PDB file of C-alpha atoms and ligand atoms in Angstrom:
ATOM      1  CA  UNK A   1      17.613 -10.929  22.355  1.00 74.00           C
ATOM      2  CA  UNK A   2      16.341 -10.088  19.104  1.00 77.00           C
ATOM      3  CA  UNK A   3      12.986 -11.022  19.411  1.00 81.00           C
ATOM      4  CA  UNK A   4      13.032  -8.583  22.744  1.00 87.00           C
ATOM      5  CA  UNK A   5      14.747  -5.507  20.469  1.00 84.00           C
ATOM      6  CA  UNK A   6      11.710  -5.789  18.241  1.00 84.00           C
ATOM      7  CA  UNK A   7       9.131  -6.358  20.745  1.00 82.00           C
ATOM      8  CA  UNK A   8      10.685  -2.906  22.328  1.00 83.00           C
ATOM      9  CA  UNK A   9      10.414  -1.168  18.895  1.00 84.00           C
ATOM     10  CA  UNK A  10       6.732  -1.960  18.518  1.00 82.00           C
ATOM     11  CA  UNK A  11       5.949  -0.723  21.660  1.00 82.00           C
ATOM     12  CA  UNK A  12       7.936   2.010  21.222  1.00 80.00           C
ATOM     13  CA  UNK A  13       6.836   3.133  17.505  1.00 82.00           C
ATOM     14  CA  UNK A  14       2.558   2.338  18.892  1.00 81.00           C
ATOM     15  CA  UNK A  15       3.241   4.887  21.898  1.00 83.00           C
ATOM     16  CA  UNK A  16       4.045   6.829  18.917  1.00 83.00           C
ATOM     17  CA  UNK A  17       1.426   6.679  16.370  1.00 83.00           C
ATOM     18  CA  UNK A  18      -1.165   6.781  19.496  1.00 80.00           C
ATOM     19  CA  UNK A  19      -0.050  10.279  19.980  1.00 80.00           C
ATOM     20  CA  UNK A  20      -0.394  11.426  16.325  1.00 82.00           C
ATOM     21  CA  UNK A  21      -3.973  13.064  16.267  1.00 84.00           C
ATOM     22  CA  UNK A  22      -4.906  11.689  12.239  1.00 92.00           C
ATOM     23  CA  UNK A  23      -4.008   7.495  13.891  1.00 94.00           C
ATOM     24  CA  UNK A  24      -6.964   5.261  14.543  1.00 94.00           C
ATOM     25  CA  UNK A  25      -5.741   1.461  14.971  1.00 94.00           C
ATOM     26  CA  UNK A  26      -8.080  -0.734  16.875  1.00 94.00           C
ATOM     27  CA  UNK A  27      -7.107  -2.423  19.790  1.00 92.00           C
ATOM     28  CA  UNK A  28      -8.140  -5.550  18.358  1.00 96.00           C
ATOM     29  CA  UNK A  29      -6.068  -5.427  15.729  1.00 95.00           C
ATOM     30  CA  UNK A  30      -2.248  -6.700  15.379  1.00 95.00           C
ATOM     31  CA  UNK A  31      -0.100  -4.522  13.869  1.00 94.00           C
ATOM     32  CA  UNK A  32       3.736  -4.343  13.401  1.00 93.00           C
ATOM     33  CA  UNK A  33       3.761  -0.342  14.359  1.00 91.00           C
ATOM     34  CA  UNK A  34       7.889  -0.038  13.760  1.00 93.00           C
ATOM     35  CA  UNK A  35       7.080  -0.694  10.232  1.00 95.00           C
ATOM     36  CA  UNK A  36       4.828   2.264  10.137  1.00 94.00           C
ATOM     37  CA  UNK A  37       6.693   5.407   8.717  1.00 94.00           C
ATOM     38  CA  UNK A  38       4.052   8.190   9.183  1.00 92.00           C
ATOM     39  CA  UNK A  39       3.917  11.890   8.453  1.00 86.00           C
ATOM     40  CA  UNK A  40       2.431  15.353  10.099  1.00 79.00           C
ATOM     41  CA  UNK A  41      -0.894  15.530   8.311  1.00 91.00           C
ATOM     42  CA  UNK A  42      -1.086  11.839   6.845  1.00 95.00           C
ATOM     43  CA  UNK A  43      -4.518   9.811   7.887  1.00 96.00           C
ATOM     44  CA  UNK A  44      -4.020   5.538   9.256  1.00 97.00           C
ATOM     45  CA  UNK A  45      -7.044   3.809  10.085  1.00 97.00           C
ATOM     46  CA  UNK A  46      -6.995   0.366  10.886  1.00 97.00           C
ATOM     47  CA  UNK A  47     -10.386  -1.654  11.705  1.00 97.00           C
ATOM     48  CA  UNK A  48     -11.182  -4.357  13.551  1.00 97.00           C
ATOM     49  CA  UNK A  49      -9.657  -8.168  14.083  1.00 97.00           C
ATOM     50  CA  UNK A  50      -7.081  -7.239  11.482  1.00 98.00           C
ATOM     51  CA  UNK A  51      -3.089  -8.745  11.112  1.00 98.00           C
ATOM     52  CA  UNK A  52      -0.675  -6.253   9.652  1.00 98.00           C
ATOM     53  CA  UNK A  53       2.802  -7.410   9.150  1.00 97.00           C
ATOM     54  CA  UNK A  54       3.371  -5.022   6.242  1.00 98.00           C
ATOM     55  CA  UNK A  55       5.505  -1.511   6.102  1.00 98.00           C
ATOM     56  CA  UNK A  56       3.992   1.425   5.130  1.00 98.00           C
ATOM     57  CA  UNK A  57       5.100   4.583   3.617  1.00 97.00           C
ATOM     58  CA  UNK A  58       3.452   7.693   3.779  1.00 97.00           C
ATOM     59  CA  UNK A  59       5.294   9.650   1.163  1.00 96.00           C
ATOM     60  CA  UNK A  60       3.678  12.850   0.845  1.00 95.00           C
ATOM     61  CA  UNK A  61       1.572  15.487   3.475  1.00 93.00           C
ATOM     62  CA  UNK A  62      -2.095  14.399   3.300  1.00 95.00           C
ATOM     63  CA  UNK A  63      -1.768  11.024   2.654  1.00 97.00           C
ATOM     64  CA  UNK A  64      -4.443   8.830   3.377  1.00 98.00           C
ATOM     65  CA  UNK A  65      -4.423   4.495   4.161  1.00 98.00           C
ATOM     66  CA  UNK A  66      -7.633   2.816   5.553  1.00 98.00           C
ATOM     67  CA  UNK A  67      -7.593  -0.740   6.163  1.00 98.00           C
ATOM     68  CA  UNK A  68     -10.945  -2.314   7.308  1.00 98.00           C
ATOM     69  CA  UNK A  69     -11.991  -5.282   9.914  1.00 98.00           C
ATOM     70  CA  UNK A  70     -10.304  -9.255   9.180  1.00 98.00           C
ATOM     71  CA  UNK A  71      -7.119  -7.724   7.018  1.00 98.00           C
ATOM     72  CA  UNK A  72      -4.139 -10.082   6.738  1.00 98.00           C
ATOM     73  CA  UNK A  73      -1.128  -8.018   5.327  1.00 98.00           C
ATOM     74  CA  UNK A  74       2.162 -10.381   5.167  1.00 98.00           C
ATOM     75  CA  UNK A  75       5.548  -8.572   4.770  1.00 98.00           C
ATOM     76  CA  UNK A  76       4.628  -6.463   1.988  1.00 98.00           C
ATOM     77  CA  UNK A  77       4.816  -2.650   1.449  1.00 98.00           C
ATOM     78  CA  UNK A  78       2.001   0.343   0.939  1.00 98.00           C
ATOM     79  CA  UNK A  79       3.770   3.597  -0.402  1.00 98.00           C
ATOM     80  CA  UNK A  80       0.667   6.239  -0.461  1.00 98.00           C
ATOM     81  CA  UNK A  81       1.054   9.688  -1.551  1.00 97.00           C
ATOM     82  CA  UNK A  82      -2.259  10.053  -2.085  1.00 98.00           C
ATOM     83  CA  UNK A  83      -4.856   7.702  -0.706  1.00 98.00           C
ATOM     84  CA  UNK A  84      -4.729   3.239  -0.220  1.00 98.00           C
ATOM     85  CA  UNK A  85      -8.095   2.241   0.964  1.00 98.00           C
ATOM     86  CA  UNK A  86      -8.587  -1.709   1.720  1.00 98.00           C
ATOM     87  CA  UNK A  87     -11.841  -2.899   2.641  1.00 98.00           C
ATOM     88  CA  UNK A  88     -12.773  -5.914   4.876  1.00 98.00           C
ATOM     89  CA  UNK A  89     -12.320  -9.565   4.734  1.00 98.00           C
ATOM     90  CA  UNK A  90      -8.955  -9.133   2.339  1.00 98.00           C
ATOM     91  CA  UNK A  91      -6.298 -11.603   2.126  1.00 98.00           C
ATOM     92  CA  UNK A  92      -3.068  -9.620   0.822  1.00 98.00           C
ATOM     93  CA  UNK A  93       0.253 -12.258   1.006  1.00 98.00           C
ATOM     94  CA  UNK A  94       3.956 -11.291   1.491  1.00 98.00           C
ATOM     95  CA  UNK A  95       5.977  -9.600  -1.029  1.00 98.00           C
ATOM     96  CA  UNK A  96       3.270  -7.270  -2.381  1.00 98.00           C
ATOM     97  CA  UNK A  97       4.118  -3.953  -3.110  1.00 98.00           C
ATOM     98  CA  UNK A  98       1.137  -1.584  -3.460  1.00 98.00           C
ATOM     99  CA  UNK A  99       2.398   2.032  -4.584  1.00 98.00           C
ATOM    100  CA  UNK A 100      -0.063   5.089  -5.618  1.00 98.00           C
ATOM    101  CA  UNK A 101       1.828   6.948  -7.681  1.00 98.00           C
ATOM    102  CA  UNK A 102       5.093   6.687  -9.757  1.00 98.00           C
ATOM    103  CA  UNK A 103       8.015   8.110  -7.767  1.00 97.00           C
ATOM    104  CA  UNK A 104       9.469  10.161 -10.700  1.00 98.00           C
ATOM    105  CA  UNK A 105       8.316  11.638 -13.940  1.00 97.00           C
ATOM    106  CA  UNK A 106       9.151  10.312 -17.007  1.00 96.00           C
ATOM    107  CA  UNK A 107      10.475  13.594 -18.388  1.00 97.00           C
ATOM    108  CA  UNK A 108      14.135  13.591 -17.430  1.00 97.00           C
ATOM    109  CA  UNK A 109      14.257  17.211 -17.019  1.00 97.00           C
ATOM    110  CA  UNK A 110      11.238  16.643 -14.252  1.00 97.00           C
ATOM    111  CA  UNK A 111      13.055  14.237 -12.213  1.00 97.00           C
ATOM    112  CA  UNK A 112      16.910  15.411 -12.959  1.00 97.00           C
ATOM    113  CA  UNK A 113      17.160  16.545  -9.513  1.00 96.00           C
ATOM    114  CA  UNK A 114      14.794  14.135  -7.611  1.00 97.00           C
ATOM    115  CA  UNK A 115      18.096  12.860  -5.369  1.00 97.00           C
ATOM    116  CA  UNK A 116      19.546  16.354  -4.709  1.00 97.00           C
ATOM    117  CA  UNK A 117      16.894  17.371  -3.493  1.00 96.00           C
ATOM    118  CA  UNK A 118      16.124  14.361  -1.400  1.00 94.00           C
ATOM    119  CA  UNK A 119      19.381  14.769  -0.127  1.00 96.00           C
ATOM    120  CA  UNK A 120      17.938  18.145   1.836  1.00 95.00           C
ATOM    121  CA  UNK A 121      14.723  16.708   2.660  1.00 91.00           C
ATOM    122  CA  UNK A 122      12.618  17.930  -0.129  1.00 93.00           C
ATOM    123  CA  UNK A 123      10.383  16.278  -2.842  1.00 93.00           C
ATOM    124  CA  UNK A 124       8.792  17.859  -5.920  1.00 93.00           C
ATOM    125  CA  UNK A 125       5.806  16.089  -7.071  1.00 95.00           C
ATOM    126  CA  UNK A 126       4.534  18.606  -9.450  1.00 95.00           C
ATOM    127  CA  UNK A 127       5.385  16.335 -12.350  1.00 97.00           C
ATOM    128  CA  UNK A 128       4.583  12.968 -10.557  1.00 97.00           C
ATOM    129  CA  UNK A 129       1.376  10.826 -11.530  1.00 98.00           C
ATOM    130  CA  UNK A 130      -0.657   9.373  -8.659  1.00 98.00           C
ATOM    131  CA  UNK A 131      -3.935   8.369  -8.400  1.00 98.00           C
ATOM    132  CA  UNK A 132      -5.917   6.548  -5.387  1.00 98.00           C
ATOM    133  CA  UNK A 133      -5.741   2.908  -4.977  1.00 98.00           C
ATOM    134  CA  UNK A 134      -8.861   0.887  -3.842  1.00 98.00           C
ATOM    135  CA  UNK A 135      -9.348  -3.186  -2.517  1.00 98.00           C
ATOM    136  CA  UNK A 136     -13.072  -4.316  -2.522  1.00 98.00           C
ATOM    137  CA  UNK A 137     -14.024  -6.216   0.400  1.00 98.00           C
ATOM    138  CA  UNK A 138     -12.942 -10.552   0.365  1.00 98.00           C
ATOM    139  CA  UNK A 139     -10.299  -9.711  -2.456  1.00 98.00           C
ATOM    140  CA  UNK A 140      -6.979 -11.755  -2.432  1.00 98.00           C
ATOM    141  CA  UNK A 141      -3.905 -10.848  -3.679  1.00 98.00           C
ATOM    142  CA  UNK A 142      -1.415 -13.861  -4.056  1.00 98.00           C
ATOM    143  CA  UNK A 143       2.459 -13.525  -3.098  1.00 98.00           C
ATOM    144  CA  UNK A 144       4.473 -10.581  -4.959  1.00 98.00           C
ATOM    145  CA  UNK A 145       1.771  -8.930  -6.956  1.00 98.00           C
ATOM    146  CA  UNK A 146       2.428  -5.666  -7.780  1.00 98.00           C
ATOM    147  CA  UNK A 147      -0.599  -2.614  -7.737  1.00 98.00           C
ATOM    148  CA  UNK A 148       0.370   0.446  -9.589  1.00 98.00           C
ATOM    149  CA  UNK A 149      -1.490   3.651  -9.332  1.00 98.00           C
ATOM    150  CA  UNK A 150      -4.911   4.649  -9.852  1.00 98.00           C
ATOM    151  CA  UNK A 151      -6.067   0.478  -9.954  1.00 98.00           C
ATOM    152  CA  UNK A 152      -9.019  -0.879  -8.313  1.00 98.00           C
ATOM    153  CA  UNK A 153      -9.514  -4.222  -7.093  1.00 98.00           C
ATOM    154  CA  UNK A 154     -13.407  -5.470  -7.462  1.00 98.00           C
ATOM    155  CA  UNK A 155     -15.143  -7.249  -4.448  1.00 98.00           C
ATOM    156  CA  UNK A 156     -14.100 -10.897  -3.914  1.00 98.00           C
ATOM    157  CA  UNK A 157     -11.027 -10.727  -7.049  1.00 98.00           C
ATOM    158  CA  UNK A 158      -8.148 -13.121  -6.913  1.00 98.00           C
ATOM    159  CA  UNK A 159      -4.747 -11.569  -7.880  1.00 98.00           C
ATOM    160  CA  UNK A 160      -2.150 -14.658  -9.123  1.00 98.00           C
ATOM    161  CA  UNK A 161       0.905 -14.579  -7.829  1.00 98.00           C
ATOM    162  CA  UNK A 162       3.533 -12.421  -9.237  1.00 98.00           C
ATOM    163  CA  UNK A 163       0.950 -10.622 -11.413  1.00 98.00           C
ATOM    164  CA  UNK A 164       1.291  -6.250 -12.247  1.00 98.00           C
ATOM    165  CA  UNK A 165      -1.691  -4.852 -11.787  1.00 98.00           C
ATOM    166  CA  UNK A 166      -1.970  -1.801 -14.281  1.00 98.00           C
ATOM    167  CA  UNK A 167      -6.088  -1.087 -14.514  1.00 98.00           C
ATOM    168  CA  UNK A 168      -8.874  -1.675 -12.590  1.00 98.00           C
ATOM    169  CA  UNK A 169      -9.933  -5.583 -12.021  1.00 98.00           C
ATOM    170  CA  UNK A 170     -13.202  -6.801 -12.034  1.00 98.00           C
ATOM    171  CA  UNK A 171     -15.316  -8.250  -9.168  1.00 98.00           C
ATOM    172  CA  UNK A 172     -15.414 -11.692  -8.792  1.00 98.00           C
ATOM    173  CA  UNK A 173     -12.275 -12.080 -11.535  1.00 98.00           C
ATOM    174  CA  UNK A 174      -9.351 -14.288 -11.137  1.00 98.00           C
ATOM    175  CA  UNK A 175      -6.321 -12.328 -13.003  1.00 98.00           C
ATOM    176  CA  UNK A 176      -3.014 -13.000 -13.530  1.00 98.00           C
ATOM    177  CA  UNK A 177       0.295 -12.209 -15.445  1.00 98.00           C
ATOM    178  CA  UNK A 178       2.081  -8.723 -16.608  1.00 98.00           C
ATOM    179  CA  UNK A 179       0.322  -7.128 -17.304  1.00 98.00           C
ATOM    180  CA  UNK A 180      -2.495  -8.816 -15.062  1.00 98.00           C
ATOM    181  CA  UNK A 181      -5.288 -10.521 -17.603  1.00 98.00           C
ATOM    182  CA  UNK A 182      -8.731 -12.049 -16.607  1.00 98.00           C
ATOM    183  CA  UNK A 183      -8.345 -15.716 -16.580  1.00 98.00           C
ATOM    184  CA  UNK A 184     -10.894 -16.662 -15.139  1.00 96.00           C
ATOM    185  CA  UNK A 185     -14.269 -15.923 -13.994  1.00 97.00           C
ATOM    186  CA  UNK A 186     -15.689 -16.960 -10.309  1.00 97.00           C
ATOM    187  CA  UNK A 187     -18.853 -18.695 -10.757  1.00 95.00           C
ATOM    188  CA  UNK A 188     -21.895 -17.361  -8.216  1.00 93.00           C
ATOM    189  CA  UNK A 189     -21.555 -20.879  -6.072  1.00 91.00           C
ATOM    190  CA  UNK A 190     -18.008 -20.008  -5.202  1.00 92.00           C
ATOM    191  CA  UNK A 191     -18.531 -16.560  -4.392  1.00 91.00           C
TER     192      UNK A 191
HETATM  193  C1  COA B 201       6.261   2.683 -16.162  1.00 81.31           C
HETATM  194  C2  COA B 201       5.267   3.669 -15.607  1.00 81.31           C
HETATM  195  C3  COA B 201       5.978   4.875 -14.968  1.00 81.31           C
HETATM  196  C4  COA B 201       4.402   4.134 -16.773  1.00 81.31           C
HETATM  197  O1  COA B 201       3.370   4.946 -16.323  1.00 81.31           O
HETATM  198  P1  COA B 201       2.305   5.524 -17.403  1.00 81.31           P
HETATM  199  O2  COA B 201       3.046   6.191 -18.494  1.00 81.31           O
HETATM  200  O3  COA B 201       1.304   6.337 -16.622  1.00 81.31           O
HETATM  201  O4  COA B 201       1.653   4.196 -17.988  1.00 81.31           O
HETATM  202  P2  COA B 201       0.133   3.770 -18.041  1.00 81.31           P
HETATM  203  O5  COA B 201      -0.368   3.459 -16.680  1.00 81.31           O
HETATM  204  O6  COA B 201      -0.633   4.770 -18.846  1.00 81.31           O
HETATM  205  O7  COA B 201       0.219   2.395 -18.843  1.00 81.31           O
HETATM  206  C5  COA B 201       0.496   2.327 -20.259  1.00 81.31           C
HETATM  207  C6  COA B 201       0.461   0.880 -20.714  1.00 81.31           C
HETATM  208  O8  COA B 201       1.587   0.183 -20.184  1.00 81.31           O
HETATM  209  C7  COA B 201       1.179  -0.900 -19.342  1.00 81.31           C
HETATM  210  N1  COA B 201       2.073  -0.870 -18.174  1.00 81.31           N
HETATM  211  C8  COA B 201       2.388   0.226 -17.434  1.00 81.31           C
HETATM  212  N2  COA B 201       3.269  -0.102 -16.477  1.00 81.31           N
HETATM  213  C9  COA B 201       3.492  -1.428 -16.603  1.00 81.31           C
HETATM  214  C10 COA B 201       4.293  -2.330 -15.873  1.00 81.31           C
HETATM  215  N3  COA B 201       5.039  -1.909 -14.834  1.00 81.31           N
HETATM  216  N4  COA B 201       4.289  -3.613 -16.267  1.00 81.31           N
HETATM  217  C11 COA B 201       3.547  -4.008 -17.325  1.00 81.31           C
HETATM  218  N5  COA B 201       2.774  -3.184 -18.066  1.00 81.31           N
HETATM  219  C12 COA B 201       2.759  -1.910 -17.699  1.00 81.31           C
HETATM  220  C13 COA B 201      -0.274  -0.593 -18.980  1.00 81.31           C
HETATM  221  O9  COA B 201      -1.013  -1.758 -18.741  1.00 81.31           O
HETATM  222  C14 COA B 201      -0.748   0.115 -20.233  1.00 81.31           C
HETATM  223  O10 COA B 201      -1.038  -0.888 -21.187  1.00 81.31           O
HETATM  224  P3  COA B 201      -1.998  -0.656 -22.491  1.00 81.31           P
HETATM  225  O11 COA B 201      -1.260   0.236 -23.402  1.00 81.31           O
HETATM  226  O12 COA B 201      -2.215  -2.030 -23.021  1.00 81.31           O
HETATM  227  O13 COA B 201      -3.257  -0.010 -21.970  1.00 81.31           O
HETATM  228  C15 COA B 201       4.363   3.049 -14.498  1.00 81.31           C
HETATM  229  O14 COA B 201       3.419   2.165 -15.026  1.00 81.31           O
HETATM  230  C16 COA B 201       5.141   2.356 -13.405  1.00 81.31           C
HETATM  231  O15 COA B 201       5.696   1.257 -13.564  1.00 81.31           O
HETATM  232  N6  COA B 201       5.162   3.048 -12.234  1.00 81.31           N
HETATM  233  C17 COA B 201       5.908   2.617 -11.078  1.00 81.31           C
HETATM  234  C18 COA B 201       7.252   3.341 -11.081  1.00 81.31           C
HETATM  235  C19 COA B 201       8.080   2.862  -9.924  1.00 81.31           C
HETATM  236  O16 COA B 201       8.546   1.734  -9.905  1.00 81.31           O
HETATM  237  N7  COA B 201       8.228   3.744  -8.917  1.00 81.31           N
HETATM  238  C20 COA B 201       8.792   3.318  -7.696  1.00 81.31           C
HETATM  239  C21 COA B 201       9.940   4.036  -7.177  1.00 81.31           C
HETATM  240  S1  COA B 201      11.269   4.499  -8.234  1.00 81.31           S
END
């Protein structure tokens, strides 16, 4: 009964996104649609042979995710307000959250009224930092890492499990921790 219910979302919610003009998912991709919350104006691509099990959040008009060909995304969430690109070959495991911006400003006064004016639908982001995210191609990203804004994953990287990833990380770079550190450096015969 329940498995039905959700089979009848997906189709439901991919009926949906195939009608929004800015949606290109291929058909050889698998993709939990329900968990897809998009917006008027907003960009999705999704490439080829890819698994998406993940929500994501468009937050803001003109928000932009690209995923490329062979993407595994476990139950994890993308929250893009401004743009989320993942390349191709990318491993990213369940309880990631990958968020492009911060929400709220830190000024008090700039976010005082952030839930009243939720409340009728609207969202000032004026005062709120974002900055793209990118994923280089054959990266991995272990179980509940954390991206914040503006970081970029290099080509082949390993993210540890559990680690915040505050700046950019270098190809070919195992990192871990929080704030996420280089431990490690993958040698050319295991890239
Ligand atoms: C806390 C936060 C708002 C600070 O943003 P910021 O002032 O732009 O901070 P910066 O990115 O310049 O980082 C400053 C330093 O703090 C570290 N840092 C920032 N956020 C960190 C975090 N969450 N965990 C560990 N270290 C963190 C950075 O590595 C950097 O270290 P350095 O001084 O050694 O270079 C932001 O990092 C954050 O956590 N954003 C997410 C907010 C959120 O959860 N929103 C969701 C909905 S409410």
């Amino acid at each position: 009964m329940f498995k039905t219910l959700i089979f009848l979302q997906n189709i439901f919610a991919s009926r949906r996104l195939a009608a929004c003009k800015n949606v290109k998912i291929s058909s050889l991709s698998k993709v939990e649609s329900r968990k897809i919350h998009i917006k008027n104006n907003c960009r999705l691509e999704i490439g080829d042979g890819s698994i998406i099990e993940a929500a994501i959040f468009f937050d803001r008009d003109g928000a932009s995710v690209k995923i490329g060909n062979r993407v595994f995304i476990g139950g994890s969430s993308l929250v893009c307000a401004e743009s989320i690109e993942i390349g191709d070959d990318i491993l990213i495991s369940w309880g990631c959250t990958i968020v492009d911006h911060d929400s709220h400003a830190i000024d008090w006064q700039h976010r005082s009224q952030d839930v009243q004016k939720w409340c009728h639908g609207h969202k000032d982001w004026q005062f709120v930092k974002s900055s793209p995210i990118k994923i280089g191609n054959r990266a991995w990203l272990g179980f509940n890492v954390t991206l914040l804004k503006g970081v970029k994953i290099g080509e082949g990287a390993v993210v540890g499990a559990c680690s915040v990833v505050t700046k950019d990380v270098p190809p070919y770079t195992v990192v871990a921790g929080n704030p996420a550190r280089v431990i490690r450096e993958i040698p050319p015969g295991e890239q």
